[in-house]
Amino acid sequence: MNTPCYCAAIRSAARKTTALYDAALAPAGVNLAQYSLLRKIERLGPVSLTELASVAELDRSTVGRNVKVLERRRLVRFKSADDQREAAVGLTAAGAEALRRGEPLWNNAQRRIETTLGAEGAKRLRTLALAF
Amino acid sequence: MNTPCYCAAIRSAARKTTALYDAALAPAGVNLAQYSLLRKIERLGPVSLTELASVAELDRSTVGRNVKVLERRRLVRFKSADDQREAAVGLTAAGAEALRRGEPLWNNAQRRIETTLGAEGAKRLRTLALAF
DNA sequence: GCGACATGCGGGTATATACCCGACCCATGA
DNA sequence: TCATGGGTCGGGTATATACCCGCATGTCGC
């Protein structure tokens, strides 16, 4: 990876990191993107797709499609809100269970990154990520 | 973005950076992934998909599909190699032209990243990316 | 020369991601 | 009341990405 392109470098790092977390989370039956989304849904409680997209800094239609995958797997459920335009999404029991099973796996992945980068590197990564 | 997840942080940074470079490169008619791939094809000369995938650290089928998009736009062309299994890919005149037009745009994007991160931050980003 | 193995590729399937547009619902002002 | 505008969503389309499988071709040992 000696590309001088910052963007290509970040994308490469993102692909490799994602592969690492996906593999780590596989026993929980979710990948990193799904785990991440499930955690946000857990944290926010029943939440609209628009708000979820805003928090995740993703396009709303992307969130809609990603949530649909989770719904198909019965990890989340749509509830009707007062405002009928909204589609409040909440965790199912299976979704909460996936989070519970995923947590130690995610922790392992986090520790592996810290081992790879060292404490100082991990801190710098966090700082750099905040700059975007 | 105060996610404690290294992976989510990197992915978010990758999405935002990609959007920045995509917008910068739009006048050249390519996005960052395509520009990056075109540069590799230029550098390696007529090259097999397998080698391209190895250099780009992407799955071979991903490279095959991405190259197909470039071929449809007449930016690259398949040539027959000695080994009939191979599909040597080379730039067309239009592909070289896209690279030429993209270069200053890409430079602008690079400089914008350096402005955002500062010289020290940019150097750290480069160092971190190498760790993956 | 021929069979076993290796190499290179395409296609199928699935997900993640983005942009645009049209449909729908609700609040507010005329 | 009713039209208008803004918020919310789904769908269409395109790309990037990965894994697996099967086919074709090439190579090597015997």
PDB file of C-alpha atoms (C1' of nucleotides) in Angstrom:
ATOM      1  CA  MET A   1       0.000   0.000   0.000  1.00  0.00           C
ATOM      2  CA  ASN A   2       2.258   2.770  -1.155  1.00  0.00           C
ATOM      3  CA  THR A   3      -0.411   4.752  -2.878  1.00  0.00           C
ATOM      4  CA  PRO A   4       0.118   8.455  -2.337  1.00  0.00           C
ATOM      5  CA  CYS A   5      -3.644   8.937  -2.553  1.00  0.00           C
ATOM      6  CA  TYR A   6      -5.122   9.633   0.865  1.00  0.00           C
ATOM      7  CA  CYS A   7      -8.512   8.480  -0.275  1.00  0.00           C
ATOM      8  CA  ALA A   8      -7.309   5.184  -1.697  1.00  0.00           C
ATOM      9  CA  ALA A   9      -5.334   4.605   1.487  1.00  0.00           C
ATOM     10  CA  ILE A  10      -8.337   5.204   3.706  1.00  0.00           C
ATOM     11  CA  ARG A  11     -10.567   3.060   1.530  1.00  0.00           C
ATOM     12  CA  SER A  12      -8.089   0.227   1.622  1.00  0.00           C
ATOM     13  CA  ALA A  13      -7.824   0.493   5.380  1.00  0.00           C
ATOM     14  CA  ALA A  14     -11.619   0.536   5.638  1.00  0.00           C
ATOM     15  CA  ARG A  15     -11.958  -2.593   3.504  1.00  0.00           C
ATOM     16  CA  LYS A  16      -9.405  -4.516   5.512  1.00  0.00           C
ATOM     17  CA  THR A  17     -10.754  -3.381   8.853  1.00  0.00           C
ATOM     18  CA  THR A  18     -14.277  -4.236   7.783  1.00  0.00           C
ATOM     19  CA  ALA A  19     -13.184  -7.714   6.739  1.00  0.00           C
ATOM     20  CA  LEU A  20     -11.565  -8.197  10.144  1.00  0.00           C
ATOM     21  CA  TYR A  21     -14.667  -7.124  12.066  1.00  0.00           C
ATOM     22  CA  ASP A  22     -16.987  -9.041   9.764  1.00  0.00           C
ATOM     23  CA  ALA A  23     -15.033 -12.215  10.444  1.00  0.00           C
ATOM     24  CA  ALA A  24     -14.973 -11.515  14.166  1.00  0.00           C
ATOM     25  CA  LEU A  25     -18.721 -10.902  14.295  1.00  0.00           C
ATOM     26  CA  ALA A  26     -19.698 -13.817  12.082  1.00  0.00           C
ATOM     27  CA  PRO A  27     -20.619 -16.100  15.016  1.00  0.00           C
ATOM     28  CA  ALA A  28     -23.203 -13.505  16.036  1.00  0.00           C
ATOM     29  CA  GLY A  29     -24.766 -13.709  12.587  1.00  0.00           C
ATOM     30  CA  VAL A  30     -24.214 -10.074  11.657  1.00  0.00           C
ATOM     31  CA  ASN A  31     -21.525  -8.077   9.921  1.00  0.00           C
ATOM     32  CA  LEU A  32     -19.950  -4.855  11.117  1.00  0.00           C
ATOM     33  CA  ALA A  33     -22.331  -2.546   9.290  1.00  0.00           C
ATOM     34  CA  GLN A  34     -25.320  -4.390  10.685  1.00  0.00           C
ATOM     35  CA  TYR A  35     -23.899  -4.564  14.184  1.00  0.00           C
ATOM     36  CA  SER A  36     -23.181  -0.878  14.090  1.00  0.00           C
ATOM     37  CA  LEU A  37     -26.688  -0.091  12.923  1.00  0.00           C
ATOM     38  CA  LEU A  38     -28.246  -2.369  15.531  1.00  0.00           C
ATOM     39  CA  ARG A  39     -26.331  -0.608  18.271  1.00  0.00           C
ATOM     40  CA  LYS A  40     -27.605   2.748  17.105  1.00  0.00           C
ATOM     41  CA  ILE A  41     -31.164   1.459  17.030  1.00  0.00           C
ATOM     42  CA  GLU A  42     -30.699   0.083  20.537  1.00  0.00           C
ATOM     43  CA  ARG A  43     -29.301   3.347  21.778  1.00  0.00           C
ATOM     44  CA  LEU A  44     -31.940   5.564  20.181  1.00  0.00           C
ATOM     45  CA  GLY A  45     -34.897   3.344  20.936  1.00  0.00           C
ATOM     46  CA  PRO A  46     -37.680   3.248  18.319  1.00  0.00           C
ATOM     47  CA  VAL A  47     -36.370   5.740  15.825  1.00  0.00           C
ATOM     48  CA  SER A  48     -37.246   7.056  12.399  1.00  0.00           C
ATOM     49  CA  LEU A  49     -35.132   6.179   9.399  1.00  0.00           C
ATOM     50  CA  THR A  50     -34.343   9.823   8.859  1.00  0.00           C
ATOM     51  CA  GLU A  51     -32.955  10.253  12.344  1.00  0.00           C
ATOM     52  CA  LEU A  52     -31.040   7.020  12.078  1.00  0.00           C
ATOM     53  CA  ALA A  53     -29.514   8.199   8.827  1.00  0.00           C
ATOM     54  CA  SER A  54     -28.578  11.484  10.416  1.00  0.00           C
ATOM     55  CA  VAL A  55     -26.839   9.804  13.351  1.00  0.00           C
ATOM     56  CA  ALA A  56     -25.111   7.235  11.167  1.00  0.00           C
ATOM     57  CA  GLU A  57     -24.146   9.915   8.645  1.00  0.00           C
ATOM     58  CA  LEU A  58     -25.494   7.752   5.885  1.00  0.00           C
ATOM     59  CA  ASP A  59     -27.886   8.455   3.089  1.00  0.00           C
ATOM     60  CA  ARG A  60     -31.486   7.923   4.152  1.00  0.00           C
ATOM     61  CA  SER A  61     -32.174   5.448   1.376  1.00  0.00           C
ATOM     62  CA  THR A  62     -29.078   3.480   2.395  1.00  0.00           C
ATOM     63  CA  VAL A  63     -30.366   3.200   5.930  1.00  0.00           C
ATOM     64  CA  GLY A  64     -33.765   2.194   4.615  1.00  0.00           C
ATOM     65  CA  ARG A  65     -32.260  -0.644   2.627  1.00  0.00           C
ATOM     66  CA  ASN A  66     -29.932  -1.757   5.414  1.00  0.00           C
ATOM     67  CA  VAL A  67     -32.788  -1.785   7.892  1.00  0.00           C
ATOM     68  CA  LYS A  68     -34.833  -3.829   5.476  1.00  0.00           C
ATOM     69  CA  VAL A  69     -32.169  -6.532   5.590  1.00  0.00           C
ATOM     70  CA  LEU A  70     -32.298  -6.497   9.384  1.00  0.00           C
ATOM     71  CA  GLU A  71     -36.072  -6.674   9.281  1.00  0.00           C
ATOM     72  CA  ARG A  72     -35.999  -9.670   6.967  1.00  0.00           C
ATOM     73  CA  ARG A  73     -33.792 -11.397   9.539  1.00  0.00           C
ATOM     74  CA  ARG A  74     -36.221 -10.459  12.298  1.00  0.00           C
ATOM     75  CA  LEU A  75     -33.623  -8.421  14.174  1.00  0.00           C
ATOM     76  CA  VAL A  76     -35.624  -5.215  14.013  1.00  0.00           C
ATOM     77  CA  ARG A  77     -39.292  -4.414  13.647  1.00  0.00           C
ATOM     78  CA  PHE A  78     -41.207  -1.429  12.321  1.00  0.00           C
ATOM     79  CA  LYS A  79     -43.728   0.106  14.662  1.00  0.00           C
ATOM     80  CA  SER A  80     -46.282   2.659  13.648  1.00  0.00           C
ATOM     81  CA  ALA A  81     -45.677   6.079  15.095  1.00  0.00           C
ATOM     82  CA  ASP A  82     -48.154   8.844  15.754  1.00  0.00           C
ATOM     83  CA  ASP A  83     -46.981  10.647  12.677  1.00  0.00           C
ATOM     84  CA  GLN A  84     -47.891   8.173   9.961  1.00  0.00           C
ATOM     85  CA  ARG A  85     -45.075   9.386   7.795  1.00  0.00           C
ATOM     86  CA  GLU A  86     -42.620   7.980  10.247  1.00  0.00           C
ATOM     87  CA  ALA A  87     -41.579   4.347  10.457  1.00  0.00           C
ATOM     88  CA  ALA A  88     -40.177   3.896  13.944  1.00  0.00           C
ATOM     89  CA  VAL A  89     -37.657   1.062  13.999  1.00  0.00           C
ATOM     90  CA  GLY A  90     -36.933  -0.888  17.169  1.00  0.00           C
ATOM     91  CA  LEU A  91     -34.988  -3.993  18.149  1.00  0.00           C
ATOM     92  CA  THR A  92     -36.692  -7.364  18.451  1.00  0.00           C
ATOM     93  CA  ALA A  93     -35.662  -9.859  21.104  1.00  0.00           C
ATOM     94  CA  ALA A  94     -33.513 -11.556  18.478  1.00  0.00           C
ATOM     95  CA  GLY A  95     -31.882  -8.226  17.672  1.00  0.00           C
ATOM     96  CA  ALA A  96     -31.040  -7.608  21.314  1.00  0.00           C
ATOM     97  CA  GLU A  97     -29.692 -11.117  21.520  1.00  0.00           C
ATOM     98  CA  ALA A  98     -27.473 -10.569  18.462  1.00  0.00           C
ATOM     99  CA  LEU A  99     -26.062  -7.469  20.130  1.00  0.00           C
ATOM    100  CA  ARG A 100     -25.425  -9.366  23.320  1.00  0.00           C
ATOM    101  CA  ARG A 101     -23.628 -12.155  21.481  1.00  0.00           C
ATOM    102  CA  GLY A 102     -21.732  -9.713  19.329  1.00  0.00           C
ATOM    103  CA  GLU A 103     -20.334  -7.603  22.119  1.00  0.00           C
ATOM    104  CA  PRO A 104     -17.423  -9.784  23.219  1.00  0.00           C
ATOM    105  CA  LEU A 105     -16.611 -10.499  19.566  1.00  0.00           C
ATOM    106  CA  TRP A 106     -16.546  -6.803  18.825  1.00  0.00           C
ATOM    107  CA  ASN A 107     -14.344  -6.238  21.874  1.00  0.00           C
ATOM    108  CA  ASN A 108     -11.892  -8.791  20.532  1.00  0.00           C
ATOM    109  CA  ALA A 109     -11.756  -6.979  17.213  1.00  0.00           C
ATOM    110  CA  GLN A 110     -11.205  -3.664  18.969  1.00  0.00           C
ATOM    111  CA  ARG A 111      -8.340  -5.127  20.947  1.00  0.00           C
ATOM    112  CA  ARG A 112      -6.833  -6.598  17.837  1.00  0.00           C
ATOM    113  CA  ILE A 113      -6.768  -3.183  16.211  1.00  0.00           C
ATOM    114  CA  GLU A 114      -5.142  -1.712  19.291  1.00  0.00           C
ATOM    115  CA  THR A 115      -2.528  -4.428  19.195  1.00  0.00           C
ATOM    116  CA  THR A 116      -1.836  -3.775  15.534  1.00  0.00           C
ATOM    117  CA  LEU A 117      -1.590  -0.028  15.865  1.00  0.00           C
ATOM    118  CA  GLY A 118      -0.267   0.258  19.389  1.00  0.00           C
ATOM    119  CA  ALA A 119      -1.871   2.454  22.002  1.00  0.00           C
ATOM    120  CA  GLU A 120      -0.467   5.606  20.473  1.00  0.00           C
ATOM    121  CA  GLY A 121      -1.543   4.621  16.958  1.00  0.00           C
ATOM    122  CA  ALA A 122      -5.048   3.786  18.116  1.00  0.00           C
ATOM    123  CA  LYS A 123      -5.362   7.148  19.777  1.00  0.00           C
ATOM    124  CA  ARG A 124      -4.150   8.887  16.627  1.00  0.00           C
ATOM    125  CA  LEU A 125      -6.612   6.955  14.534  1.00  0.00           C
ATOM    126  CA  ARG A 126      -9.432   8.133  16.758  1.00  0.00           C
ATOM    127  CA  THR A 127      -8.212  11.704  16.554  1.00  0.00           C
ATOM    128  CA  LEU A 128      -7.846  11.567  12.790  1.00  0.00           C
ATOM    129  CA  ALA A 129     -11.296  10.065  12.336  1.00  0.00           C
ATOM    130  CA  LEU A 130     -12.782  12.977  14.218  1.00  0.00           C
ATOM    131  CA  ALA A 131     -11.283  15.371  11.691  1.00  0.00           C
ATOM    132  CA  PHE A 132     -13.567  14.071   8.953  1.00  0.00           C
TER     133      PHE A 132
ATOM    134  CA  MET B   1     -18.725  10.865  15.059  1.00  0.00           C
ATOM    135  CA  ASN B   2     -17.982   9.758  18.592  1.00  0.00           C
ATOM    136  CA  THR B   3     -18.280   6.096  17.918  1.00  0.00           C
ATOM    137  CA  PRO B   4     -15.710   4.174  19.919  1.00  0.00           C
ATOM    138  CA  CYS B   5     -15.615   1.586  17.133  1.00  0.00           C
ATOM    139  CA  TYR B   6     -12.413   1.867  15.143  1.00  0.00           C
ATOM    140  CA  CYS B   7     -14.004   0.172  12.191  1.00  0.00           C
ATOM    141  CA  ALA B   8     -17.055   2.408  12.091  1.00  0.00           C
ATOM    142  CA  ALA B   9     -14.774   5.430  12.403  1.00  0.00           C
ATOM    143  CA  ILE B  10     -12.595   4.335   9.502  1.00  0.00           C
ATOM    144  CA  ARG B  11     -15.600   3.484   7.369  1.00  0.00           C
ATOM    145  CA  SER B  12     -17.150   6.847   8.043  1.00  0.00           C
ATOM    146  CA  ALA B  13     -13.917   8.589   7.154  1.00  0.00           C
ATOM    147  CA  ALA B  14     -13.680   6.518   3.987  1.00  0.00           C
ATOM    148  CA  ARG B  15     -17.216   7.435   2.930  1.00  0.00           C
ATOM    149  CA  LYS B  16     -16.675  11.115   3.482  1.00  0.00           C
ATOM    150  CA  THR B  17     -13.286  11.156   1.812  1.00  0.00           C
ATOM    151  CA  THR B  18     -14.640   9.218  -1.129  1.00  0.00           C
ATOM    152  CA  ALA B  19     -17.489  11.689  -1.519  1.00  0.00           C
ATOM    153  CA  LEU B  20     -14.974  14.546  -1.520  1.00  0.00           C
ATOM    154  CA  TYR B  21     -12.784  12.955  -4.185  1.00  0.00           C
ATOM    155  CA  ASP B  22     -15.773  11.846  -6.235  1.00  0.00           C
ATOM    156  CA  ALA B  23     -17.032  15.414  -6.341  1.00  0.00           C
ATOM    157  CA  ALA B  24     -13.583  16.728  -7.178  1.00  0.00           C
ATOM    158  CA  LEU B  25     -13.115  14.246 -10.012  1.00  0.00           C
ATOM    159  CA  ALA B  26     -16.611  14.603 -11.459  1.00  0.00           C
ATOM    160  CA  PRO B  27     -15.501  16.993 -14.233  1.00  0.00           C
ATOM    161  CA  ALA B  28     -13.171  14.258 -15.470  1.00  0.00           C
ATOM    162  CA  GLY B  29     -16.123  11.878 -15.712  1.00  0.00           C
ATOM    163  CA  VAL B  30     -14.804   9.307 -13.268  1.00  0.00           C
ATOM    164  CA  ASN B  31     -15.088   8.661  -9.554  1.00  0.00           C
ATOM    165  CA  LEU B  32     -12.258   7.967  -7.164  1.00  0.00           C
ATOM    166  CA  ALA B  33     -12.423   4.192  -7.433  1.00  0.00           C
ATOM    167  CA  GLN B  34     -12.336   4.393 -11.209  1.00  0.00           C
ATOM    168  CA  TYR B  35      -9.565   6.976 -11.254  1.00  0.00           C
ATOM    169  CA  SER B  36      -7.528   4.856  -8.900  1.00  0.00           C
ATOM    170  CA  LEU B  37      -8.017   1.777 -11.027  1.00  0.00           C
ATOM    171  CA  LEU B  38      -7.194   3.655 -14.237  1.00  0.00           C
ATOM    172  CA  ARG B  39      -3.945   4.851 -12.718  1.00  0.00           C
ATOM    173  CA  LYS B  40      -2.976   1.322 -11.824  1.00  0.00           C
ATOM    174  CA  ILE B  41      -3.767   0.138 -15.328  1.00  0.00           C
ATOM    175  CA  GLU B  42      -1.686   2.961 -16.734  1.00  0.00           C
ATOM    176  CA  ARG B  43       1.219   2.157 -14.480  1.00  0.00           C
ATOM    177  CA  LEU B  44       1.192  -1.577 -15.093  1.00  0.00           C
ATOM    178  CA  GLY B  45       0.521  -1.412 -18.809  1.00  0.00           C
ATOM    179  CA  PRO B  46      -1.675  -4.148 -20.280  1.00  0.00           C
ATOM    180  CA  VAL B  47      -2.290  -6.252 -17.224  1.00  0.00           C
ATOM    181  CA  SER B  48      -4.331  -9.258 -16.214  1.00  0.00           C
ATOM    182  CA  LEU B  49      -7.296  -8.883 -13.905  1.00  0.00           C
ATOM    183  CA  THR B  50      -5.654 -11.130 -11.383  1.00  0.00           C
ATOM    184  CA  GLU B  51      -2.545  -9.000 -11.153  1.00  0.00           C
ATOM    185  CA  LEU B  52      -4.631  -5.865 -11.009  1.00  0.00           C
ATOM    186  CA  ALA B  53      -6.615  -7.325  -8.137  1.00  0.00           C
ATOM    187  CA  SER B  54      -3.420  -8.247  -6.352  1.00  0.00           C
ATOM    188  CA  VAL B  55      -1.997  -4.750  -6.681  1.00  0.00           C
ATOM    189  CA  ALA B  56      -5.262  -3.063  -5.751  1.00  0.00           C
ATOM    190  CA  GLU B  57      -5.803  -5.506  -2.884  1.00  0.00           C
ATOM    191  CA  LEU B  58      -9.310  -6.124  -4.099  1.00  0.00           C
ATOM    192  CA  ASP B  59     -11.178  -9.289  -4.839  1.00  0.00           C
ATOM    193  CA  ARG B  60     -10.604 -10.472  -8.385  1.00  0.00           C
ATOM    194  CA  SER B  61     -14.292 -10.521  -9.204  1.00  0.00           C
ATOM    195  CA  THR B  62     -14.609  -6.975  -7.913  1.00  0.00           C
ATOM    196  CA  VAL B  63     -11.857  -5.841 -10.253  1.00  0.00           C
ATOM    197  CA  GLY B  64     -13.483  -7.722 -13.094  1.00  0.00           C
ATOM    198  CA  ARG B  65     -16.759  -5.904 -12.538  1.00  0.00           C
ATOM    199  CA  ASN B  66     -15.140  -2.511 -12.041  1.00  0.00           C
ATOM    200  CA  VAL B  67     -13.097  -2.941 -15.205  1.00  0.00           C
ATOM    201  CA  LYS B  68     -16.246  -3.880 -17.058  1.00  0.00           C
ATOM    202  CA  VAL B  69     -17.704  -0.488 -16.179  1.00  0.00           C
ATOM    203  CA  LEU B  70     -14.586   1.221 -17.494  1.00  0.00           C
ATOM    204  CA  GLU B  71     -14.764  -0.865 -20.645  1.00  0.00           C
ATOM    205  CA  ARG B  72     -18.374   0.106 -21.236  1.00  0.00           C
ATOM    206  CA  ARG B  73     -17.268   3.730 -21.047  1.00  0.00           C
ATOM    207  CA  ARG B  74     -14.480   3.025 -23.498  1.00  0.00           C
ATOM    208  CA  LEU B  75     -11.775   4.013 -21.027  1.00  0.00           C
ATOM    209  CA  VAL B  76     -10.055   0.647 -21.146  1.00  0.00           C
ATOM    210  CA  ARG B  77      -9.874  -2.161 -23.655  1.00  0.00           C
ATOM    211  CA  PHE B  78      -9.263  -5.869 -23.409  1.00  0.00           C
ATOM    212  CA  LYS B  79      -6.461  -7.254 -25.508  1.00  0.00           C
ATOM    213  CA  SER B  80      -5.791 -10.920 -26.064  1.00  0.00           C
ATOM    214  CA  ALA B  81      -2.633 -12.163 -24.391  1.00  0.00           C
ATOM    215  CA  ASP B  82      -0.441 -15.103 -25.270  1.00  0.00           C
ATOM    216  CA  ASP B  83      -2.012 -17.068 -22.480  1.00  0.00           C
ATOM    217  CA  GLN B  84      -5.574 -17.345 -23.643  1.00  0.00           C
ATOM    218  CA  ARG B  85      -6.815 -17.420 -20.089  1.00  0.00           C
ATOM    219  CA  GLU B  86      -5.621 -13.901 -19.578  1.00  0.00           C
ATOM    220  CA  ALA B  87      -7.547 -10.761 -20.430  1.00  0.00           C
ATOM    221  CA  ALA B  88      -4.882  -8.074 -20.610  1.00  0.00           C
ATOM    222  CA  VAL B  89      -6.460  -4.707 -19.868  1.00  0.00           C
ATOM    223  CA  GLY B  90      -4.997  -1.501 -21.233  1.00  0.00           C
ATOM    224  CA  LEU B  91      -5.973   2.151 -21.402  1.00  0.00           C
ATOM    225  CA  THR B  92      -7.657   3.573 -24.454  1.00  0.00           C
ATOM    226  CA  ALA B  93      -6.908   7.092 -25.656  1.00  0.00           C
ATOM    227  CA  ALA B  94     -10.041   8.218 -23.815  1.00  0.00           C
ATOM    228  CA  GLY B  95      -8.794   6.529 -20.670  1.00  0.00           C
ATOM    229  CA  ALA B  96      -5.468   8.312 -20.858  1.00  0.00           C
ATOM    230  CA  GLU B  97      -7.311  11.556 -21.475  1.00  0.00           C
ATOM    231  CA  ALA B  98      -9.503  10.997 -18.399  1.00  0.00           C
ATOM    232  CA  LEU B  99      -6.370  10.502 -16.332  1.00  0.00           C
ATOM    233  CA  ARG B 100      -4.828  13.652 -17.732  1.00  0.00           C
ATOM    234  CA  ARG B 101      -7.937  15.682 -16.969  1.00  0.00           C
ATOM    235  CA  GLY B 102      -8.313  14.087 -13.552  1.00  0.00           C
ATOM    236  CA  GLU B 103      -4.809  14.791 -12.330  1.00  0.00           C
ATOM    237  CA  PRO B 104      -5.176  18.439 -11.321  1.00  0.00           C
ATOM    238  CA  LEU B 105      -8.571  17.666  -9.809  1.00  0.00           C
ATOM    239  CA  TRP B 106      -7.054  14.870  -7.786  1.00  0.00           C
ATOM    240  CA  ASN B 107      -4.243  17.165  -6.694  1.00  0.00           C
ATOM    241  CA  ASN B 108      -6.803  19.649  -5.434  1.00  0.00           C
ATOM    242  CA  ALA B 109      -8.482  16.949  -3.390  1.00  0.00           C
ATOM    243  CA  GLN B 110      -5.155  15.840  -1.959  1.00  0.00           C
ATOM    244  CA  ARG B 111      -4.352  19.373  -0.937  1.00  0.00           C
ATOM    245  CA  ARG B 112      -7.755  19.765   0.633  1.00  0.00           C
ATOM    246  CA  ILE B 113      -7.132  16.742   2.808  1.00  0.00           C
ATOM    247  CA  GLU B 114      -3.777  18.133   3.821  1.00  0.00           C
ATOM    248  CA  THR B 115      -5.406  21.422   4.725  1.00  0.00           C
ATOM    249  CA  THR B 116      -8.017  19.639   6.806  1.00  0.00           C
ATOM    250  CA  LEU B 117      -5.601  17.419   8.653  1.00  0.00           C
ATOM    251  CA  GLY B 118      -2.546  19.631   8.709  1.00  0.00           C
ATOM    252  CA  ALA B 119       0.855  18.475   7.549  1.00  0.00           C
ATOM    253  CA  GLU B 120       1.401  16.421  10.675  1.00  0.00           C
ATOM    254  CA  GLY B 121      -2.038  14.836  10.496  1.00  0.00           C
ATOM    255  CA  ALA B 122      -1.591  13.929   6.846  1.00  0.00           C
ATOM    256  CA  LYS B 123       1.707  12.267   7.621  1.00  0.00           C
ATOM    257  CA  ARG B 124       0.102  10.304  10.442  1.00  0.00           C
ATOM    258  CA  LEU B 125      -2.721   9.222   8.213  1.00  0.00           C
ATOM    259  CA  ARG B 126      -0.215   7.876   5.730  1.00  0.00           C
ATOM    260  CA  THR B 127       1.659   6.059   8.467  1.00  0.00           C
ATOM    261  CA  LEU B 128      -1.516   4.598   9.925  1.00  0.00           C
ATOM    262  CA  ALA B 129      -2.747   3.421   6.546  1.00  0.00           C
ATOM    263  CA  LEU B 130       0.471   1.494   6.086  1.00  0.00           C
ATOM    264  CA  ALA B 131      -0.250  -0.468   9.267  1.00  0.00           C
ATOM    265  CA  PHE B 132      -3.240  -2.172   7.672  1.00  0.00           C
TER     266      PHE B 132
ATOM    267  C1'  DG C   1       0.018 -38.241 -24.477  1.00  0.00           C
ATOM    268  C1'  DC C   2      -2.837 -38.027 -20.546  1.00  0.00           C
ATOM    269  C1'  DG C   3      -4.579 -37.209 -16.157  1.00  0.00           C
ATOM    270  C1'  DA C   4      -3.991 -34.247 -11.961  1.00  0.00           C
ATOM    271  C1'  DC C   5      -3.334 -29.861 -10.484  1.00  0.00           C
ATOM    272  C1'  DA C   6      -2.906 -24.828 -11.064  1.00  0.00           C
ATOM    273  C1'  DT C   7      -4.361 -20.516 -13.117  1.00  0.00           C
ATOM    274  C1'  DG C   8      -7.547 -17.050 -14.933  1.00  0.00           C
ATOM    275  C1'  DC C   9     -11.980 -15.663 -15.622  1.00  0.00           C
ATOM    276  C1'  DG C  10     -17.226 -15.025 -15.634  1.00  0.00           C
ATOM    277  C1'  DG C  11     -21.525 -15.409 -13.320  1.00  0.00           C
ATOM    278  C1'  DG C  12     -24.634 -15.904  -9.303  1.00  0.00           C
ATOM    279  C1'  DT C  13     -25.778 -13.944  -4.986  1.00  0.00           C
ATOM    280  C1'  DA C  14     -25.643 -10.676  -1.262  1.00  0.00           C
ATOM    281  C1'  DT C  15     -24.638  -6.388   0.928  1.00  0.00           C
ATOM    282  C1'  DA C  16     -23.387  -1.446   1.357  1.00  0.00           C
ATOM    283  C1'  DT C  17     -23.636   2.876  -0.511  1.00  0.00           C
ATOM    284  C1'  DA C  18     -25.367   7.068  -3.047  1.00  0.00           C
ATOM    285  C1'  DC C  19     -28.409  10.072  -5.955  1.00  0.00           C
ATOM    286  C1'  DC C  20     -32.811  11.231  -7.799  1.00  0.00           C
ATOM    287  C1'  DC C  21     -37.737  11.156  -8.106  1.00  0.00           C
ATOM    288  C1'  DG C  22     -42.381  10.299  -7.005  1.00  0.00           C
ATOM    289  C1'  DA C  23     -45.923   9.232  -3.421  1.00  0.00           C
ATOM    290  C1'  DC C  24     -47.811  10.240   0.783  1.00  0.00           C
ATOM    291  C1'  DC C  25     -48.871  12.611   4.992  1.00  0.00           C
ATOM    292  C1'  DC C  26     -49.251  16.593   7.930  1.00  0.00           C
ATOM    293  C1'  DA C  27     -49.321  21.450   9.450  1.00  0.00           C
ATOM    294  C1'  DT C  28     -50.143  26.063   8.295  1.00  0.00           C
ATOM    295  C1'  DG C  29     -51.708  30.042   6.074  1.00  0.00           C
ATOM    296  C1'  DA C  30     -55.055  32.067   2.784  1.00  0.00           C
TER     297       DA C  30
ATOM    298  C1'  DT D   1     -61.778  24.416   3.563  1.00  0.00           C
ATOM    299  C1'  DC D   2     -58.174  23.923   0.736  1.00  0.00           C
ATOM    300  C1'  DA D   3     -53.795  24.609  -1.539  1.00  0.00           C
ATOM    301  C1'  DT D   4     -48.950  24.798  -0.655  1.00  0.00           C
ATOM    302  C1'  DG D   5     -44.838  23.455   1.230  1.00  0.00           C
ATOM    303  C1'  DG D   6     -41.976  20.569   3.947  1.00  0.00           C
ATOM    304  C1'  DG D   7     -41.005  16.191   6.048  1.00  0.00           C
ATOM    305  C1'  DT D   8     -40.735  11.023   5.386  1.00  0.00           C
ATOM    306  C1'  DC D   9     -40.470   7.222   2.884  1.00  0.00           C
ATOM    307  C1'  DG D  10     -40.018   3.652  -1.068  1.00  0.00           C
ATOM    308  C1'  DG D  11     -38.294   2.502  -5.480  1.00  0.00           C
ATOM    309  C1'  DG D  12     -35.279   2.919  -9.572  1.00  0.00           C
ATOM    310  C1'  DT D  13     -30.642   2.969 -10.957  1.00  0.00           C
ATOM    311  C1'  DA D  14     -25.714   2.676 -10.533  1.00  0.00           C
ATOM    312  C1'  DT D  15     -21.459   1.439  -8.421  1.00  0.00           C
ATOM    313  C1'  DA D  16     -18.261  -0.950  -5.199  1.00  0.00           C
ATOM    314  C1'  DT D  17     -17.339  -4.846  -2.743  1.00  0.00           C
ATOM    315  C1'  DA D  18     -16.980  -9.856  -1.350  1.00  0.00           C
ATOM    316  C1'  DC D  19     -17.639 -14.987  -1.483  1.00  0.00           C
ATOM    317  C1'  DC D  20     -18.437 -19.187  -3.937  1.00  0.00           C
ATOM    318  C1'  DC D  21     -18.729 -22.124  -7.966  1.00  0.00           C
ATOM    319  C1'  DG D  22     -17.923 -23.703 -12.414  1.00  0.00           C
ATOM    320  C1'  DC D  23     -15.624 -23.500 -16.941  1.00  0.00           C
ATOM    321  C1'  DA D  24     -11.695 -23.053 -19.858  1.00  0.00           C
ATOM    322  C1'  DT D  25      -6.945 -23.132 -20.418  1.00  0.00           C
ATOM    323  C1'  DG D  26      -2.321 -24.189 -19.339  1.00  0.00           C
ATOM    324  C1'  DT D  27       1.427 -27.060 -17.083  1.00  0.00           C
ATOM    325  C1'  DC D  28       3.700 -30.722 -15.168  1.00  0.00           C
ATOM    326  C1'  DG D  29       4.650 -35.429 -13.760  1.00  0.00           C
ATOM    327  C1'  DC D  30       4.525 -39.922 -15.373  1.00  0.00           C
TER     328       DC D  30
END
